[in-house]
Structures are given as structure tokens and as C-alpha cells.
Amino acid sequence: MALDSKVPAGAIADKWTKHKGEIPLVSPANKRLLDIIVVGTGLAGSSAAASLAEMGYNVKAFCFQDSPRRAHSIAAQGGINAAKNYQNDGDSVYRLFYDTIKGGDYRSREGNVHRLAEVSRNIIDQCVAQGVPFARDYGGLLDNRSFGGVQVSRTFYAKGQTGQQLLLGAYSALNRQIAKGRVKMYARHEMQELVVVDGKARGIIAKNLVTGEFERHSAHAVLLCTGGYGNVFFLSTNAMGSNVTAAWKAHRKGAYMANPCFTQIHPTCIPVSGENQSKLTLMSESLRNDGRIWVPAKKEDAEAIRAGKLHPNDIAEADRDYYLERRYPAFGNLVPRDVASRAAKERCDAGYGVNKTGEAVYLDFAAAIMRFGEEEVHVKGLKNPSTAEIKALGEKVVESKYGNLFQMYEKITASNPYKEPMMIYPAVHYTMGGLWVDYNLMTTIPGCFALGEANFSDHGANRLGASALMQGLADGYFVAPYTVGEFLSTDIRSGKIPTDSPEFEAAEQAVRERTEKFINNNGTKSVDFFHKRLGKIMWNEVGMARSEKGLKQAIADIQALREEFYADVRVLGSANGMNPELDKAGRVADLIELGELMAKDALERNESCGGHFREEYQSPEGEALRDDENFAFVSAWEFTGVPAEAQLHKEELTFENVELKTRSYK
Amino acid sequence: MDLTLKIWRQNGPQEKGEMKTYPISGVEEDMSFLEMLDFLNDKLINEGIEPVVFDHDCREGICGMCSLFINGEAHGPGRKVTTCQLHMREFKSGDTIYIEPFRAKAFPIIKDLMVDRSAFDRIQRAGGYISVNTSGNTIDANAIPVPKENADKAFDAATCIGCGACVATCKNSSAMLFASAKISQFSLLPQGQPEAKERVLNMVHQMDLEGFGNCTNTGACEVECPKGISLENIARMNRDYLFASLSSNK
Amino acid sequence: MATTSKGLFGSSLARKYWMAISGLFLCTFLVGHLLGNLQLFVSGEEGKLAFNEYGHFMTTFPVVKILSWVTYGAIFLHTVDGIMLALQNRAARPEGYVKEKQSANASWASRKMALLGTLTLFFIVVHMKSFWYEMHYGELGLDANGNKDLWSLTVKAFEQWWYAAFYVIAITGLAFHLSHGAQSAFQTLGINHPKYTPIIKMTMTAFAWLIPAGFVAVAVFLYVVQPGQNL
């Protein structure tokens, strides 16, 4: 099947307006006859469900958590971008569009990205109207901060809890529709299968996690807002329950998976501390506004630190290597995430790592504390303050800016970041890849849409900070509610979709069989045992640096792991009733298949771009070498039975409004 | 570390539960409390015993899914932390740790340590929102300045993660800290004013219907709240409700 | 036991308002009562006559009579409302914890308000039997001015060690009850402000301990001095 992105013709700035004006409308009377299923209640899901219900559609929303408010969007810390130009620093829709395309290393679709930049402004207006308490300045107007990869301040924030506040805003909009009976909410329900009837997505099989029952739900369209698949690495900043099952089931039923290997490794996470660790915690990128990243310049110092014989505070300024400032003087510590992550890995691989395992670098606030302290001294008009006094004043300022993050760090590591530098290391954070969608956010299965992190469309090979929240809400509030109309307007005569069709029957049967297989498997190893092994393979071979040899090995290893998993996994308890181990087994089974496809995708992409770094394709200085001639396309994979044998379809990317350039932050 | 865990096991909502004892060794200080339970579960699975069921998701203290009443306190002995942020270095080798589900009539047990907190969602649905439809042309975000102090206070109230520690801790199983946090957030913002009266009346009414207890101002909720939500919010709710009752036309 | 009505009657918040309002009213009653009691520091015939005069005034002056009926009403409301709240609160947690560390997060008094209130109610019943009932319906002698001799009844009661001891214990219980209740009433009525709450808390804490201290001082004085023996 040829991929048609359906991006409207015309000037980039007019595409969306024109398209919106031309989408066939569904009359209010007909909207009442149309059912829509929304899977997932994060930013994209909650906002889409609420908006569609407001428009008059019948919406059913599903989430596996005990409440829609708990979706993992809630954990986003830093902020949300919008081209408001409130700071009068030269920001514009075009600049946000340009930054996003460039930050994504020219692997995203121009039309989608420009639309994202356009609606970014509406998001802020909408959220403020909903009562989202963004940070404000003393005049009562909205405050902004700066994020990696850009030179303007366009990030709106609510301390280090922006995702929480935005999600609770969307959740409140959703609640309003639930209260009105316009949305029927199914919490503690997980989608197990997509039902396709006559080539169209017509419903899902959902599992009631509390009772273990399988339920058939039909609809005229299915929206997958199920987030990313970072948990394929086992250790990531994702929530424990985040999974790929919904997207993967759609993939198996005909939806193409696009750019699955584009994974964002976030540079500032708390390093791994032990074998029993279940999750990695992010330290917001906003810390790089004021923190300076360094490692010892001398190897022997790094070794002494690792052995516990030397304290970082005792290393003289001259013996420190602020490697980001050294390598990228223009952007310094605020280079994009992929660049910062690779630079950290490069230093640690070279033997300059600073924790026991040698996989950590310092994020140091000492300079910022002194700088803020001196400002305060000036403001307060103090005479001859001692260093300790300046420090104390500076610490107060840092606390007001990053207090909750510092506290979180101290809780986890038992080390005080005001007194000694933080230790950080890159960790899996976000997946730019996802289900392939056209301009209407529809996958290759008609009637099946993908929103937010679950689709691939806006971030190319690397996402800029504070853009995930923007995309989730853009898709949910302002894009999908309009674009579903194009598909649904042809469906107004279909009537209620029956759930007793052979397609529903077969889908439910498949789910039942899989569940019984796990329960009766009588294996010897826990689900986590396999998940951790998958994670190790993925991190080592499909992580920050990838090679042909390693990827081939990874594919073989994952295939072997999959066989072992099905033969030897042990799931106790029964299928009737709450059984988290059973649910986890289903998720890990899908992650294993996905891992194989990611390795395959990474292997086929013979270039380095954004978060995808192939060791074979780098400059002598270790910078990524992109190959626009041969790889300026989206890889969209069609499932054929074995992930590694998926069929590749290419969507060529054309850049008419930005010039393809080598990304430089030097 | 070697520990003795006393854990509430209950097979289903209607079944009878009991405390069961599990000795465990090899626990490391750097483990979070939930990682310690993962570790236990892995051991139980290897022994053919059904693992302990508990709610958890983000494991970074923000989703509000983890619960657990540990050694007599919601989210354990730490302050301003959720169970997932509690680390084993807070305990010593040889300790006995009691692990129980959050208890309230409005939070029925689903299994073991997992409870049903959907009552909280129903309270929110009764009015925890501002009635604004999605629209590309609401007024500009900066059209109405909000005094920084109010914006900050609204934010502080809005940081509630809905975990239910306040209910679990309160000797009366009262949900007032939770309900008042949402009511306060909107009460402090100009956007929340048009529906303020209806909101407080309806949300309190729903809270009562769910069977939560009353506030007797012991202040325990504020102490145990992982986000430090202030009792000031309860006072604000009390005030708003009083004025709303007196001035409402209904 | 769920509360099902809205507004100022029946909702959980309304019950709390009535508790707070009746409680605060009873606090003002305590002040009045104490002022009367302080006259007992004046011994001898002079004190006796003055005290009985005061007793006569308190039982006959119309405004005071109305106030006393409001007081009975407040006690009744505070009691009934308190019992309903306590029952509701108990019903909100049918199965308790195996291990609970309440001392970690709340003061003893705040957790024992129902118990302290019950003790106080019991005291009120005994106290009213001892004095109020006798004054109204008992057969008291008359003093030189022809007023009922409440003074002698009172001082004699406190000359007995067990009565004085019971009184002191009950008033101490009341003090704990007040130590939480008096300031908490403001919170219930929605009065919480970063600037004024510390002042309210300090004032009401002082109130909670000083007023009972006054009552106890009178009781101790009567027991130690035994003014009834000298007449």
C-alpha cells in the first residue's frame, strides 16, 4: 500500500486553516448516532475524549489505571511550549516550527509540525480558561522559561509539575463530560485487541482488570492515545504500567509502525543504583538552565572519585571538564537532549564517569548558587557579606526555582544537591516513533487513529523539551476532534456496530486463548525476569549507540528470548479477578515483539540522526552523520508475522520551508 | 537487611482477609519500598505463592496510585513522600514492618493491598471543573492577570495527587483535604468564580454521599499528605460552603 | 450513615458549623460562669450575701433566663450533633488498622474529643444536679437578705475532698476538650489566615487553659480555706 500522508496542498501557513475549512461536517443529529472509543486517558486521550463528547459524539474512554487522572502524562515536569512570544524575544509560529523540525533532525513531517506550532497558542488559552495554575510573574501575567535546543523562552510551566497540572485540567474537562453522561468511563480496563470489520476499526476487546472479564465494545472509530513504549528497555522514566499493547495489537491488525527505533534518551536522570531497581527518575531538563555539567578532566581524579577517595568539591576548577560548554559553546549546557546524552556517554565510556559503576556525570549548581547569591546581596544592599552568607542566599533562590526537584533527588539518593553536585546519567524517556498516521492522525487502518506519543508524526528523530505536552494536547483538543470528521462523515448511515459479529467473536477468542496459555504455562520464571533481560539487550544494543553487528545480535537474542518466554514464563493465580502478573505477562509479550522490530528498524537506517546513533556513521569528532540523500524518509513497517521480517514502506519527507542543514549547536 | 513483613492478604472484595507474615532477607538500602515488594513478589513467585497485589504506577511520587499504610502511617514514616519514594534506608535490619491497605468504607478493598478509590473521581465529577468547552478562541491567556499569590496558592492546592492518604490517615476517614484542595484551586482563580457556589455545594454533597467521615480538625491529613496540602484549603472550603449555602437561591 | 442533604442542615459541613457555633457560644458561657465563681474568693458573710444576691439575679432576671435557655439549647445541640458526628465517623471505617500510629500526626486531645466531651457531659449532669437543681427545685435555706443560700450549698460541696477532686479532674478534661475545640471552631467556620490564625490559636489555647485554671483555682481555694466552717 502506498503511503499517502494527505498533507493538504498550499502554503505551509495556510494548510491547516484550509483543511479545517474543507473537512466534511457531521451534523449534530448525526453525531449522536456515532460512537467513538478512546483508549488511554493521558493528555491526548483525556482531551480528545472530552472534546469529542462536547461536540456531541458518544464516547467511551478506557484506562488501565484506577482513575483517568493517573496516566503517565502526569509525571511530565518541565513545561509546555507555545509560540506566544509573551517575552518579546522574537518567537513566532514559524520559529517554533523551525526549531521543532531542526531539533527533530529533519525527520518529521513539515505539515504536521507547522500545525502543531499553530495550535500551540490555543492550548495555553484553553488551559488557562480551565483553571490550570501556570506560574505567573508579579504582575499576574504568565511566566516562561527556556529549554534545550532553542534560544527563546517559550516554555510555560507550573513549577516542576506541569504535566500534572495539564493532565488534571484535561481530566476535569473529561469529568465534566462523564458527569453529563456524554463519556462513559472504563477505568481499570485494558485494551487487549482491536476489532477490524470490513477493513475498518470497529471496536476493541477490553479486559476488566478487576473481574478478569473480557468485554466487547464497538464504535465507529477507535482512537489510540496510549503513549510510548519506553518500557521495552525495562528501566526507563515511564510508569510501570506504560506499555505498547494497544498500539502493537493495531500494528498486528494492519497499522504500520513508523520509525520505531527513534527513542529519546534523556540526559538528566538519576543514575542506576542497583540490580533491583525498577524505574529511573528524571530530573527536569529545566535544571540545565542553571546547572553546569562536568566530569573530572583527569582520569586519575575520576578513578579516585569512583573509589570513594576523592570528593567532587575538592577538585579544582581547572581540573574540571565542562564538556558541553567545551564542545558546544553556542548552546552550552542547553544543547538538545540527544546531543547531551551522547556526550555524557562518550565521557563515561572514556573512563571519566563518577559513580561506582562509572556511569554518571555531575550536574553542579555551585556556580549558580554563588551567582544568585551575589544578585541577592546586591538587591538587599548587604556590605561585605561572607562567602557562606552569599551561598545561603543563593541556595534560597535555587530552592525557589527547583526546590521540589532537589528534594526528590535527595529522597532517592540520600545526597544533598545544595552541598554536592548531583549525579546524573541518560535514561530512556520518550519514543518519537509510533503508529504511522496521516495528516488526519489516522493510521493505515481506516477508523483507527493514533494521538500523542502513540503516533510518530511531530518529533522526527529527537523531541525538544516541553514539546510532548504540547503535542498531546494539540492532537487531543485541536486536531483529532476535527479530523475524525473526514472519516466519520462517510459513516453516518452505518448504525450501531453489532458486537456479535464473527470478527468480535474471533478477537475475543484470540485474547482468551492467550490468557489461558499464560495461566496454564507452568513455567519457572517470573515475567519480570524476562522483561529485565529484554531491557538489557535493548539498552546495550538498541540504546544510545547502535551498530550493525550489535543490532543483528540483538534481533537473534530477542527472538530466542521470545521463545524462552513463551515456554518458561510462570504466571500464578487465576484469570478470574485481579491478577497484575497476568496483565504484565501480556504487556511484556508485546514489548518483546516490538523490541525486535526496533532493532530491525535501527539496522535498516544506515545513518545517525537525532536519538538514533549508528557508530558506523559519525564524524571524526564523534558528531552524528545524517544521510539526507538516502534516508530522508519515514520508515513505516507492515507486520507480516515475524517482527524482523516486517515489510518496509517509505514515506519520503519533503522540506519546502526549511533548508536541510547539518544540525550544529557549536 | 533482614526484615519481617506482616502483610494484609485478602483474595477479593467479599472475602475475609488476614495479616500474613513473610520473613525476607537480602533487602538493600537503596531499594524503594515498592522495589522491596517487587523483590518479595519475585521470591514468592519462585516459591509458587501468589504475589502480593498492590497499586503502583509512576514510581516517582506523582501519579497517586501507590497507597499502603506502613507501620501505622499512610505512605510510611517519611514526610512529604509517597510509598514509592520511601526508601529502605529508613528501616533497620531486624525490623518488623506492618503493611496494610488504606482503610475506609468509601475505599473498598479489591485485593490484598489494592483499594478502590473511585469515590474520589465521583467527587471530582460533581463539580471539580470549569465549564469551558474546547475552543480555539477562548480569550488570550494573559487577558486576565491573576495575582501571583493567588496563582501560587491555587497551584499548591492543585498539586494534590488524589492518593487518599488523607482519608487513610484521618481517624474519621474524612475526604475534606482532598475535596477542599480542588475547590480551593478554582476558588482562588478568577476563571473559577462563575460556578464557585454550585461547585462547593455539589462536591461536598457528593463527598457526603460516598460515606466519608467528617473533619474534626486533627490535622493528621496535612502531616501525612505527600504533597503537603494545607489545612487552609479546608477552611476555605468551609467558608465557601457557608457563604454558598446562605446566598444560594436553592 | 451517609449524610444526604445539602445546605445548612444535614450536610457534614453544616453539622460542623453547628458544633463550632454552639461550642463557641458555650465558651462565652464559661467566661460568664467563671466571673460569677470568682466571687467565691470573697469569704465571710459579706461574700455569702453578695454571692446569693448574684444567684438570685441569675435565676430571675429575664435576659439571663433567656440566655440560660440558649445555653441549655447549645449543650443539647452540641451533644446530639457530636454523637451523630461520632457515629458517622465510626461508620466511615468499618474495619480498622492492625497497627496505627496516630500519635505521629495529631495531638491527643484532637483525637479524643468525643471521649472528653462525654466526660464533660457527665460532669455537667452531676454539676447541675448539685447546684442548678437544688437552686431551682431543692429546699435551700434563706440568707439574711432573704435570698436562697446557694453560697453555703456550694462551699459545703467543695469542702468534701472527693467532690473537689472530681471537679478538678472534670475541669481538666474540659481544658483538653477546649484546647482543641476552641481554636478548631474557627477553622470549621472558615477562619484561617496566615496572619491571624497564629493569633487566634495562641489566644484560644490561652483561653483553653486559663479559664479552667480559674475554675480549678476557686475549687482548690474552697477546699483549702473551707470558708463554710467559719460561719
Coordinates of N, CA and C in Angstrom, one line a residue, chain B residues 28-98:
Chain B
E28 N 18.1 -4.4 50.1 CA 19.2 -3.4 50.1 C 18.6 -2.0 50.4
E29 N 19.5 -1.2 51.0 CA 19.1 0.1 51.5 C 18.6 1.0 50.3
D30 N 19.2 0.8 49.2 CA 18.9 1.7 48.1 C 17.6 1.4 47.4
M31 N 17.0 0.3 47.8 CA 15.7 -0.1 47.2 C 14.6 0.9 47.7
S32 N 13.7 1.1 46.8 CA 12.5 1.9 47.3 C 11.6 0.8 47.9
F33 N 10.6 1.3 48.7 CA 9.7 0.4 49.4 C 9.0 -0.6 48.4
L34 N 8.6 0.0 47.3 CA 7.9 -0.9 46.3 C 8.9 -1.8 45.6
E35 N 10.1 -1.4 45.4 CA 11.1 -2.4 44.9 C 11.3 -3.5 45.9
M36 N 11.2 -3.2 47.2 CA 11.3 -4.3 48.2 C 10.2 -5.2 48.0
L37 N 9.0 -4.7 47.7 CA 7.8 -5.6 47.5 C 8.0 -6.4 46.2
D38 N 8.5 -5.7 45.1 CA 8.8 -6.5 43.9 C 9.7 -7.7 44.2
F39 N 10.7 -7.4 45.0 CA 11.7 -8.4 45.4 C 11.1 -9.5 46.1
L40 N 10.2 -9.1 47.0 CA 9.4 -10.2 47.8 C 8.5 -11.0 46.8
N41 N 7.9 -10.3 45.9 CA 7.0 -11.0 45.0 C 7.7 -12.0 44.1
D42 N 8.9 -11.5 43.7 CA 9.7 -12.4 42.8 C 10.0 -13.7 43.6
K43 N 10.4 -13.5 44.9 CA 10.6 -14.6 45.7 C 9.4 -15.5 45.9
L44 N 8.3 -14.9 46.1 CA 7.0 -15.6 46.3 C 6.7 -16.4 45.0
I45 N 6.9 -15.8 43.9 CA 6.5 -16.5 42.6 C 7.4 -17.7 42.5
N46 N 8.7 -17.6 42.8 CA 9.6 -18.7 42.8 C 9.2 -19.8 43.7
E47 N 8.5 -19.5 44.8 CA 8.1 -20.5 45.8 C 6.7 -21.0 45.4
G48 N 6.1 -20.4 44.4 CA 4.8 -20.9 44.0 C 3.6 -20.2 44.8
I49 N 4.0 -19.1 45.5 CA 2.9 -18.4 46.3 C 2.5 -17.2 45.4
E50 N 1.2 -17.0 45.4 CA 0.7 -15.8 44.7 C 1.3 -14.5 45.2
P51 N 1.8 -13.7 44.3 CA 2.4 -12.4 44.7 C 1.4 -11.5 45.4
V52 N 1.9 -10.6 46.2 CA 1.1 -9.6 46.9 C 0.6 -8.5 45.8
V53 N -0.7 -8.3 45.8 CA -1.2 -7.3 44.9 C -1.2 -5.9 45.6
F54 N -0.6 -4.9 44.9 CA -0.7 -3.5 45.4 C -0.7 -2.6 44.2
D55 N -1.3 -1.4 44.4 CA -1.3 -0.4 43.3 C 0.0 0.4 43.2
H56 N 0.4 0.6 42.0 CA 1.6 1.5 41.8 C 1.6 1.8 40.3
D57 N 2.2 2.9 40.0 CA 2.4 3.1 38.5 C 3.7 4.0 38.3
C58 N 3.6 5.3 38.5 CA 4.7 6.1 38.1 C 6.0 5.9 38.8
R59 N 5.9 5.5 40.1 CA 7.1 5.3 41.0 C 8.0 6.6 41.0
E60 N 7.4 7.7 40.9 CA 8.1 8.9 41.2 C 7.3 9.9 42.0
G61 N 6.3 9.4 42.6 CA 5.5 10.3 43.6 C 4.5 11.2 43.0
I62 N 4.1 11.0 41.8 CA 3.2 12.0 41.2 C 1.8 11.4 40.7
C63 N 1.8 10.1 40.4 CA 0.5 9.6 39.9 C -0.5 9.4 40.9
G64 N -0.1 9.1 42.2 CA -1.0 8.9 43.3 C -1.6 7.5 43.3
M65 N -1.0 6.6 42.6 CA -1.6 5.3 42.5 C -1.1 4.5 43.7
C66 N 0.1 4.7 44.2 CA 0.5 3.8 45.3 C -0.1 4.3 46.6
S67 N -0.3 3.4 47.5 CA -1.1 3.7 48.7 C -0.3 3.2 49.9
L68 N -0.7 2.1 50.5 CA -0.1 1.4 51.6 C 0.0 2.2 52.9
F69 N -0.5 1.5 53.9 CA -0.4 2.0 55.3 C 0.7 1.2 56.0
I70 N 1.8 1.9 56.2 CA 3.1 1.2 56.6 C 3.4 1.6 58.0
N71 N 3.5 0.6 58.9 CA 3.8 0.8 60.3 C 2.9 1.8 60.9
G72 N 1.7 1.8 60.6 CA 0.7 2.7 61.2 C 0.6 4.0 60.6
E73 N 1.2 4.3 59.5 CA 1.2 5.6 58.8 C 0.9 5.5 57.3
A74 N 0.1 6.4 56.8 CA -0.1 6.4 55.4 C 1.2 6.7 54.7
H75 N 1.6 6.0 53.7 CA 2.9 6.1 53.0 C 4.1 6.0 53.9
G76 N 3.9 5.4 55.0 CA 5.1 5.1 55.9 C 5.6 6.2 56.7
P77 N 6.8 6.0 57.3 CA 7.3 7.0 58.2 C 7.8 8.3 57.6
G78 N 8.1 8.4 56.4 CA 8.6 9.6 55.8 C 7.6 10.7 55.7
R79 N 8.1 11.9 55.6 CA 7.2 13.1 55.4 C 7.3 13.6 54.0
K80 N 6.2 14.0 53.4 CA 6.1 14.5 52.1 C 6.7 13.5 51.1
V81 N 6.4 12.3 51.3 CA 6.8 11.3 50.3 C 5.6 10.3 50.1
T82 N 5.6 9.7 48.9 CA 4.6 8.6 48.7 C 5.4 7.3 49.0
T83 N 4.7 6.2 49.0 CA 5.3 4.9 49.3 C 6.4 4.6 48.3
C84 N 6.2 5.0 47.0 CA 7.2 4.7 46.0 C 8.5 5.5 46.2
Q85 N 8.4 6.6 47.0 CA 9.6 7.4 47.2 C 10.2 7.1 48.5
L86 N 9.6 6.2 49.3 CA 10.1 5.8 50.6 C 11.2 4.8 50.3
H87 N 12.4 5.0 50.9 CA 13.5 4.0 50.6 C 13.8 3.2 51.9
M88 N 14.4 2.0 51.6 CA 14.5 1.1 52.7 C 15.6 1.5 53.7
R89 N 16.3 2.6 53.3 CA 17.3 3.1 54.3 C 16.6 3.7 55.5
E90 N 15.3 3.9 55.4 CA 14.5 4.4 56.6 C 14.3 3.3 57.6
F91 N 14.6 2.1 57.2 CA 14.4 1.0 58.2 C 15.7 0.3 58.5
K92 N 15.7 -0.5 59.6 CA 16.9 -1.2 60.0 C 16.7 -2.7 59.9
S93 N 17.8 -3.4 59.7 CA 17.8 -4.8 59.7 C 17.2 -5.3 61.0
G94 N 16.3 -6.3 60.9 CA 15.6 -6.8 62.1 C 14.3 -6.2 62.3
D95 N 13.9 -5.2 61.6 CA 12.6 -4.5 61.8 C 11.5 -5.4 61.4
T96 N 10.3 -5.2 62.1 CA 9.1 -5.8 61.6 C 8.3 -4.7 61.0
I97 N 7.8 -4.9 59.8 CA 7.1 -3.9 59.1 C 5.6 -4.3 58.8
Y98 N 4.7 -3.6 59.3 CA 3.3 -3.8 59.0 C 2.9 -3.1 57.7

